[in-house]
Short mmCIF file of C-alpha atoms and ligand atoms in Angstrom, two decimals:
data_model
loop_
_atom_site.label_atom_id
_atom_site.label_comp_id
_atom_site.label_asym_id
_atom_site.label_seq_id
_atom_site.Cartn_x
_atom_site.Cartn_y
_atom_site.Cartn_z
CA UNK Z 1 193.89 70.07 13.60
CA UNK Z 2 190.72 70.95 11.88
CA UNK Z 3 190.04 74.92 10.92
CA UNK Z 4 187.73 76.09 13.23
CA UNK Z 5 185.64 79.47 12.07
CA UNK Z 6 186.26 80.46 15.98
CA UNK Z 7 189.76 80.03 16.59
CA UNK Z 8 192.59 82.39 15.80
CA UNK Z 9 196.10 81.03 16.58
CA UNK Z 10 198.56 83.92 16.17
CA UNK Z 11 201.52 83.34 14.29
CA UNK Z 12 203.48 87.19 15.58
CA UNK Z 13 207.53 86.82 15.57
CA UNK Z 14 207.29 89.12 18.33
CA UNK Z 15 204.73 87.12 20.09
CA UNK Z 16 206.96 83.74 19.28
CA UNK Z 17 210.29 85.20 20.04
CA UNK Z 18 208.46 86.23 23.56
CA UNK Z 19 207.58 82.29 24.04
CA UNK Z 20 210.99 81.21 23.17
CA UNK Z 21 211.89 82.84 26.49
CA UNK Z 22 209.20 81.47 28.25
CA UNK Z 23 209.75 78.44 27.48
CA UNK Z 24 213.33 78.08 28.45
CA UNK Z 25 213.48 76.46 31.69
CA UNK Z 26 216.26 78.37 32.65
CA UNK Z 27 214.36 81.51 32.43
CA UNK Z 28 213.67 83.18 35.94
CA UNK Z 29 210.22 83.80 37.75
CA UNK Z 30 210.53 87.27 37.59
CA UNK Z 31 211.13 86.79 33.50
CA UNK Z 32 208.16 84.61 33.07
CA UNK Z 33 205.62 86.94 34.97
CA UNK Z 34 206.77 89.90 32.85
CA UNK Z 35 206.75 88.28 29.88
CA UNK Z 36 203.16 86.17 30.40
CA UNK Z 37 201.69 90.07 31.10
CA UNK Z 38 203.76 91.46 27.66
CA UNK Z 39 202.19 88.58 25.57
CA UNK Z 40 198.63 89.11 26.91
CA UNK Z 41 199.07 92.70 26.16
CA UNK Z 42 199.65 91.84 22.43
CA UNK Z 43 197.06 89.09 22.51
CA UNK Z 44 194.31 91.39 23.97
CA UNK Z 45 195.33 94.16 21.62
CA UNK Z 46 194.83 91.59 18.59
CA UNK Z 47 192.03 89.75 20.03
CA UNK Z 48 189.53 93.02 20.69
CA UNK Z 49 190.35 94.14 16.94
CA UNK Z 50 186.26 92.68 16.45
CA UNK Z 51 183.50 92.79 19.20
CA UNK Z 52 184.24 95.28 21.66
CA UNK Z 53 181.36 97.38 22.57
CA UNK Z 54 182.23 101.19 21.72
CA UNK Z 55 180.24 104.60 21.76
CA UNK Z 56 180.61 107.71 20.23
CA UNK Z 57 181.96 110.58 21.78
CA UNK Z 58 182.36 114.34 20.72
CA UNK Z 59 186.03 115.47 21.06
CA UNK Z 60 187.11 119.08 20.72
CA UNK Z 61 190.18 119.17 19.13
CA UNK Z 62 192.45 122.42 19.67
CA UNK Z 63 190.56 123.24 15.55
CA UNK Z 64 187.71 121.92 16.00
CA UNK Z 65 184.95 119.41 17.26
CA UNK Z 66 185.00 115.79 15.97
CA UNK Z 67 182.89 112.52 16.62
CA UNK Z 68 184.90 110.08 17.80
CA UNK Z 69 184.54 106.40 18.75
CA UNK Z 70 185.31 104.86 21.91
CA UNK Z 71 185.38 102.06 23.75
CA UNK Z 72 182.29 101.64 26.29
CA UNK Z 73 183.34 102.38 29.77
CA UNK Z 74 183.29 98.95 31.83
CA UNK Z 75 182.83 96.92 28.80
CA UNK Z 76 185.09 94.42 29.83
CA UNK Z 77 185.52 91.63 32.65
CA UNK Z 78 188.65 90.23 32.59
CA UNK Z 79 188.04 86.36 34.35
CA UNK Z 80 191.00 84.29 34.99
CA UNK Z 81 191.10 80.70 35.24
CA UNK Z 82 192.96 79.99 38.91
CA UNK Z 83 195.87 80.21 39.40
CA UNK Z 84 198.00 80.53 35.78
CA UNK Z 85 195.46 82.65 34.56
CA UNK Z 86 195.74 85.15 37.46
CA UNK Z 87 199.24 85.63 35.23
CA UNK Z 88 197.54 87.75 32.62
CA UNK Z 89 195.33 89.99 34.05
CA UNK Z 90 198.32 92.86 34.61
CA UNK Z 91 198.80 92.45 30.75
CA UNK Z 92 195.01 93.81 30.38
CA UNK Z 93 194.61 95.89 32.90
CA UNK Z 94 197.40 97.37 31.57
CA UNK Z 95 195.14 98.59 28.28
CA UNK Z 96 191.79 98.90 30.93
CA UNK Z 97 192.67 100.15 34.19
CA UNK Z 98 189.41 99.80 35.15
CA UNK Z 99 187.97 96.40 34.43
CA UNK Z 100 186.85 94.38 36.96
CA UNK Z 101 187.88 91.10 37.70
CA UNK Z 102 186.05 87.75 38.43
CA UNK Z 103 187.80 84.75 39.51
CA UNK Z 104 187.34 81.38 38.69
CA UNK Z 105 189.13 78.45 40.35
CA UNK Z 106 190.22 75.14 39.03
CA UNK Z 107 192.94 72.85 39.35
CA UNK Z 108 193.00 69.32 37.84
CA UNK Z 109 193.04 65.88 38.90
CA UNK Z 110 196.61 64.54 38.44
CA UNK Z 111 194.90 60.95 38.10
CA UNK Z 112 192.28 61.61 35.49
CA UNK Z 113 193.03 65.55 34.44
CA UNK Z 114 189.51 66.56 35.26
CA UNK Z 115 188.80 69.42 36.19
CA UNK Z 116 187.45 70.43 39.95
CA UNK Z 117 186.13 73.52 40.61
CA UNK Z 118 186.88 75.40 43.93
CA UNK Z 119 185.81 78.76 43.41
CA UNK Z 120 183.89 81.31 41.69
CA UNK Z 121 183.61 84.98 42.29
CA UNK Z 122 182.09 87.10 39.34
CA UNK Z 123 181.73 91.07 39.36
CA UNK Z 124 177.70 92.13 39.25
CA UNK Z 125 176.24 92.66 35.80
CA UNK Z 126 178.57 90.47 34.10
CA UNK Z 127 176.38 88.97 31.94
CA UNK Z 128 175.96 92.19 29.73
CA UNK Z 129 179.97 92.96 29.01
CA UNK Z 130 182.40 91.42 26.89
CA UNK Z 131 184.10 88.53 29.18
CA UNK Z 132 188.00 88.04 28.56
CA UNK Z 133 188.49 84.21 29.58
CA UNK Z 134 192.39 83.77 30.65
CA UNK Z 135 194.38 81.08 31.44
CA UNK Z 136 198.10 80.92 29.87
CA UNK Z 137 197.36 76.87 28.95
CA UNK Z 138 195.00 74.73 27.04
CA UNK Z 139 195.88 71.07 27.52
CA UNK Z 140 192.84 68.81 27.73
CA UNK Z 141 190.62 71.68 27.08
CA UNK Z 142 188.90 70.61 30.00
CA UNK Z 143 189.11 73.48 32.42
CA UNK Z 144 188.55 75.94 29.97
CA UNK Z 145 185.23 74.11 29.01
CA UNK Z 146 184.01 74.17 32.40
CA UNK Z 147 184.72 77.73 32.83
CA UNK Z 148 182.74 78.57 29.94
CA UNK Z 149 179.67 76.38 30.91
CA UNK Z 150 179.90 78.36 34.23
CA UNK Z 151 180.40 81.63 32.66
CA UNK Z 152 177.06 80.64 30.43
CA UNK Z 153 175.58 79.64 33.57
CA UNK Z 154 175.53 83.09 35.04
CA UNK Z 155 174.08 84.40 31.62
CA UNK Z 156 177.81 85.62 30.14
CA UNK Z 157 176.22 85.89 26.03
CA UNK Z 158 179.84 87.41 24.60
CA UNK Z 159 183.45 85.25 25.75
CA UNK Z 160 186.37 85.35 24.49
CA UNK Z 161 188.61 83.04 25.34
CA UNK Z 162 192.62 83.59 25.54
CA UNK Z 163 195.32 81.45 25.86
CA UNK Z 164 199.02 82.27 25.17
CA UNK Z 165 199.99 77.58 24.59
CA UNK Z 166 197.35 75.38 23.08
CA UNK Z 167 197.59 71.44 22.66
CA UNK Z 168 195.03 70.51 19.18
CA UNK Z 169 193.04 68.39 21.27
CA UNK Z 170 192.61 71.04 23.89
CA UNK Z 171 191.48 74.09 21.69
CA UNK Z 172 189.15 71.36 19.36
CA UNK Z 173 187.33 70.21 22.46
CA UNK Z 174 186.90 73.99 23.41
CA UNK Z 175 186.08 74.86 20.00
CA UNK Z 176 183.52 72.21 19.20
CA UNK Z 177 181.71 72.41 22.10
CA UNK Z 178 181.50 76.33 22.45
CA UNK Z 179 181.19 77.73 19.23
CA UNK Z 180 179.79 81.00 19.94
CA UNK Z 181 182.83 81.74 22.05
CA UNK Z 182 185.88 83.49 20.33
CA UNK Z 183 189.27 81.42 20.91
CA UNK Z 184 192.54 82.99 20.88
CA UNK Z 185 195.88 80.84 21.00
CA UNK Z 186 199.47 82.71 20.93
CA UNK Z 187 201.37 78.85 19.36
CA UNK Z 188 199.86 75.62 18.68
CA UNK Z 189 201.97 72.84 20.38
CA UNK Z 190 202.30 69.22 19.10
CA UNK Z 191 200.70 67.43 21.82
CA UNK Z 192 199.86 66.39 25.18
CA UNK Z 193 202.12 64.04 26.74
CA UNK Z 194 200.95 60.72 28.94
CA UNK Z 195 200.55 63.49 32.15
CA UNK Z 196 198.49 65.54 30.31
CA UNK Z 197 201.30 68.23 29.90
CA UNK Z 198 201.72 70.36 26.41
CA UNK Z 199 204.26 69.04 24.23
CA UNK Z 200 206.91 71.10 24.26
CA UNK Z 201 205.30 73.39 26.38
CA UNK Z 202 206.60 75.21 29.22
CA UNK Z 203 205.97 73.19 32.13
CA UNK Z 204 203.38 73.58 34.65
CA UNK Z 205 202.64 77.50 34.46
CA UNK Z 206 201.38 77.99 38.08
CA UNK Z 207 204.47 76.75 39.40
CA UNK Z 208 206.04 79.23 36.96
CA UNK Z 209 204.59 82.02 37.78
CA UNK Z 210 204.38 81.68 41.91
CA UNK Z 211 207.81 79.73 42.22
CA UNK Z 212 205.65 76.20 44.10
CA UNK Z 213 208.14 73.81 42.62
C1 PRP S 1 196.61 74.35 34.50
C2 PRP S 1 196.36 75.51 33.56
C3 PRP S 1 194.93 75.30 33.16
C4 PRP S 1 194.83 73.80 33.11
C5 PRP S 1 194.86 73.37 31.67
O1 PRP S 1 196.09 74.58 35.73
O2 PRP S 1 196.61 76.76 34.14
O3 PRP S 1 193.99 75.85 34.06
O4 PRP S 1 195.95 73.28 33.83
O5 PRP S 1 194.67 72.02 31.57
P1 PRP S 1 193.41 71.38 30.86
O6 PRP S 1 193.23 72.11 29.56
O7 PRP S 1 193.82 69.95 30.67
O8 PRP S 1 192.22 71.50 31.74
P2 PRP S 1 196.29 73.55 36.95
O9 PRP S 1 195.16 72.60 36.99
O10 PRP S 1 197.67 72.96 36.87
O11 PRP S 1 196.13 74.49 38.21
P3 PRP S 1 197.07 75.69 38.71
O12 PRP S 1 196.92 76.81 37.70
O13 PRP S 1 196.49 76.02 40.03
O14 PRP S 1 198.49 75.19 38.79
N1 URA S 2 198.89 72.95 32.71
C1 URA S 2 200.14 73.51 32.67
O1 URA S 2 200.47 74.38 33.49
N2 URA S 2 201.00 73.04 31.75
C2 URA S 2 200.67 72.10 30.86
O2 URA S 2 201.51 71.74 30.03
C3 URA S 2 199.37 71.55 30.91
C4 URA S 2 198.50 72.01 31.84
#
């Protein structure tokens, strides 16, 4: 895969030995959900170490009074792609308690992987705060690239975009055709398969996380 000046892939052993586990197929549902939130956690932490809107405060110390900087209150959105994506949100909420949520819903055609969108929910004002794109898998690329045209569609101007498995073509269609938007991958896989499934992969993550198969 080409190096693209907007995607980061991690390359953490804690964030690898985490995916190990996940992708084990003999690892339970309770395992997986706990571990997709723990790896978003460290992705989110790494991923906001640029462009996160912060202030300065004055903080009095027990000694003395100090300016401080902060990060804006309700800077964030967290989106996730439905359903895997719904998956991460714990792991940032568990860093901002308070951001609110939008919800975007795709699923994609087994026949020709496109994606179809079913639903769309976004929290008022989003356009002005730092959006936090999540969905655990970037196959095609194809879902993500829809979210983000909708996202730009409702005037979103800053996206980042996390996933914890990417396939190359996946995150170089998302790359290419969003540039302006941040990318964040936990592992780059080796490829899709004839299904449209990442290479080794874990599987289908929905079914993962919510126990459907
Ligand atoms: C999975 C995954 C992504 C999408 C990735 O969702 O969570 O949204 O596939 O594939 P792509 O990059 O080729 O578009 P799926 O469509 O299986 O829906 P689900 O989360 O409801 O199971
Ligand atoms: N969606 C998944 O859940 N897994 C894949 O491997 C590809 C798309």
């Amino acid at each position: 895969m080409k190096n693209y000046e907007n995607v980061v892939i991690f390359d953490h052993p804690l964030i690898r030995h985490k995916i190990a586990i996940l992708r084990d197929e003999r690892t339970s549902m309770k395992e997986f959900r706990e571990l997709v939130e723990e790896i978003t956690t460290l992705m989110t932490y790494e991923s906001l170490k640029e462009g996160v809107p912060t202030t300065e405060v004055e903080v009095k110390t027990p000694l003395e009074t100090c300016t401080q900087r902060i990060v804006k209150d309700n800077a964030i959105v967290i989106v996730p792609i439905l359903r895997a994506g719904l998956g991460m949100v714990n792991g940032i909420h568990v860093l901002f308690p308070s951001a609110k949520v939008g919800h975007i819903g795709m699923y994609r055609n087994e026949e020709t992987l496109e994606p179809c969108e079913y639903y769309c929910k976004l929290p008022q004002g989003i356009e002005d705060k730092l959006v936090l794109l999540v969905d655990p898998m970037l196959a095609t690329g194809g879902s993500a690239c829809d979210a983000i045209n909708l996202l730009k569609r409702h005037g979103c101007k800053h996206i980042k975009f996390m996933a914890i498995i990417g396939a190359p073509e996946g995150v170089s269609k998302v790359a290419e055709a969003h540039p302006d938007v941040d990318i964040y991958v936990s592992t780059l896989d080796r490829c899709l398969n004839e299904n449209g499934y990442i290479l080794p992969g874990l599987g289908d993550a929905g079914d993962r996380l919510f126990g459907t198969k």
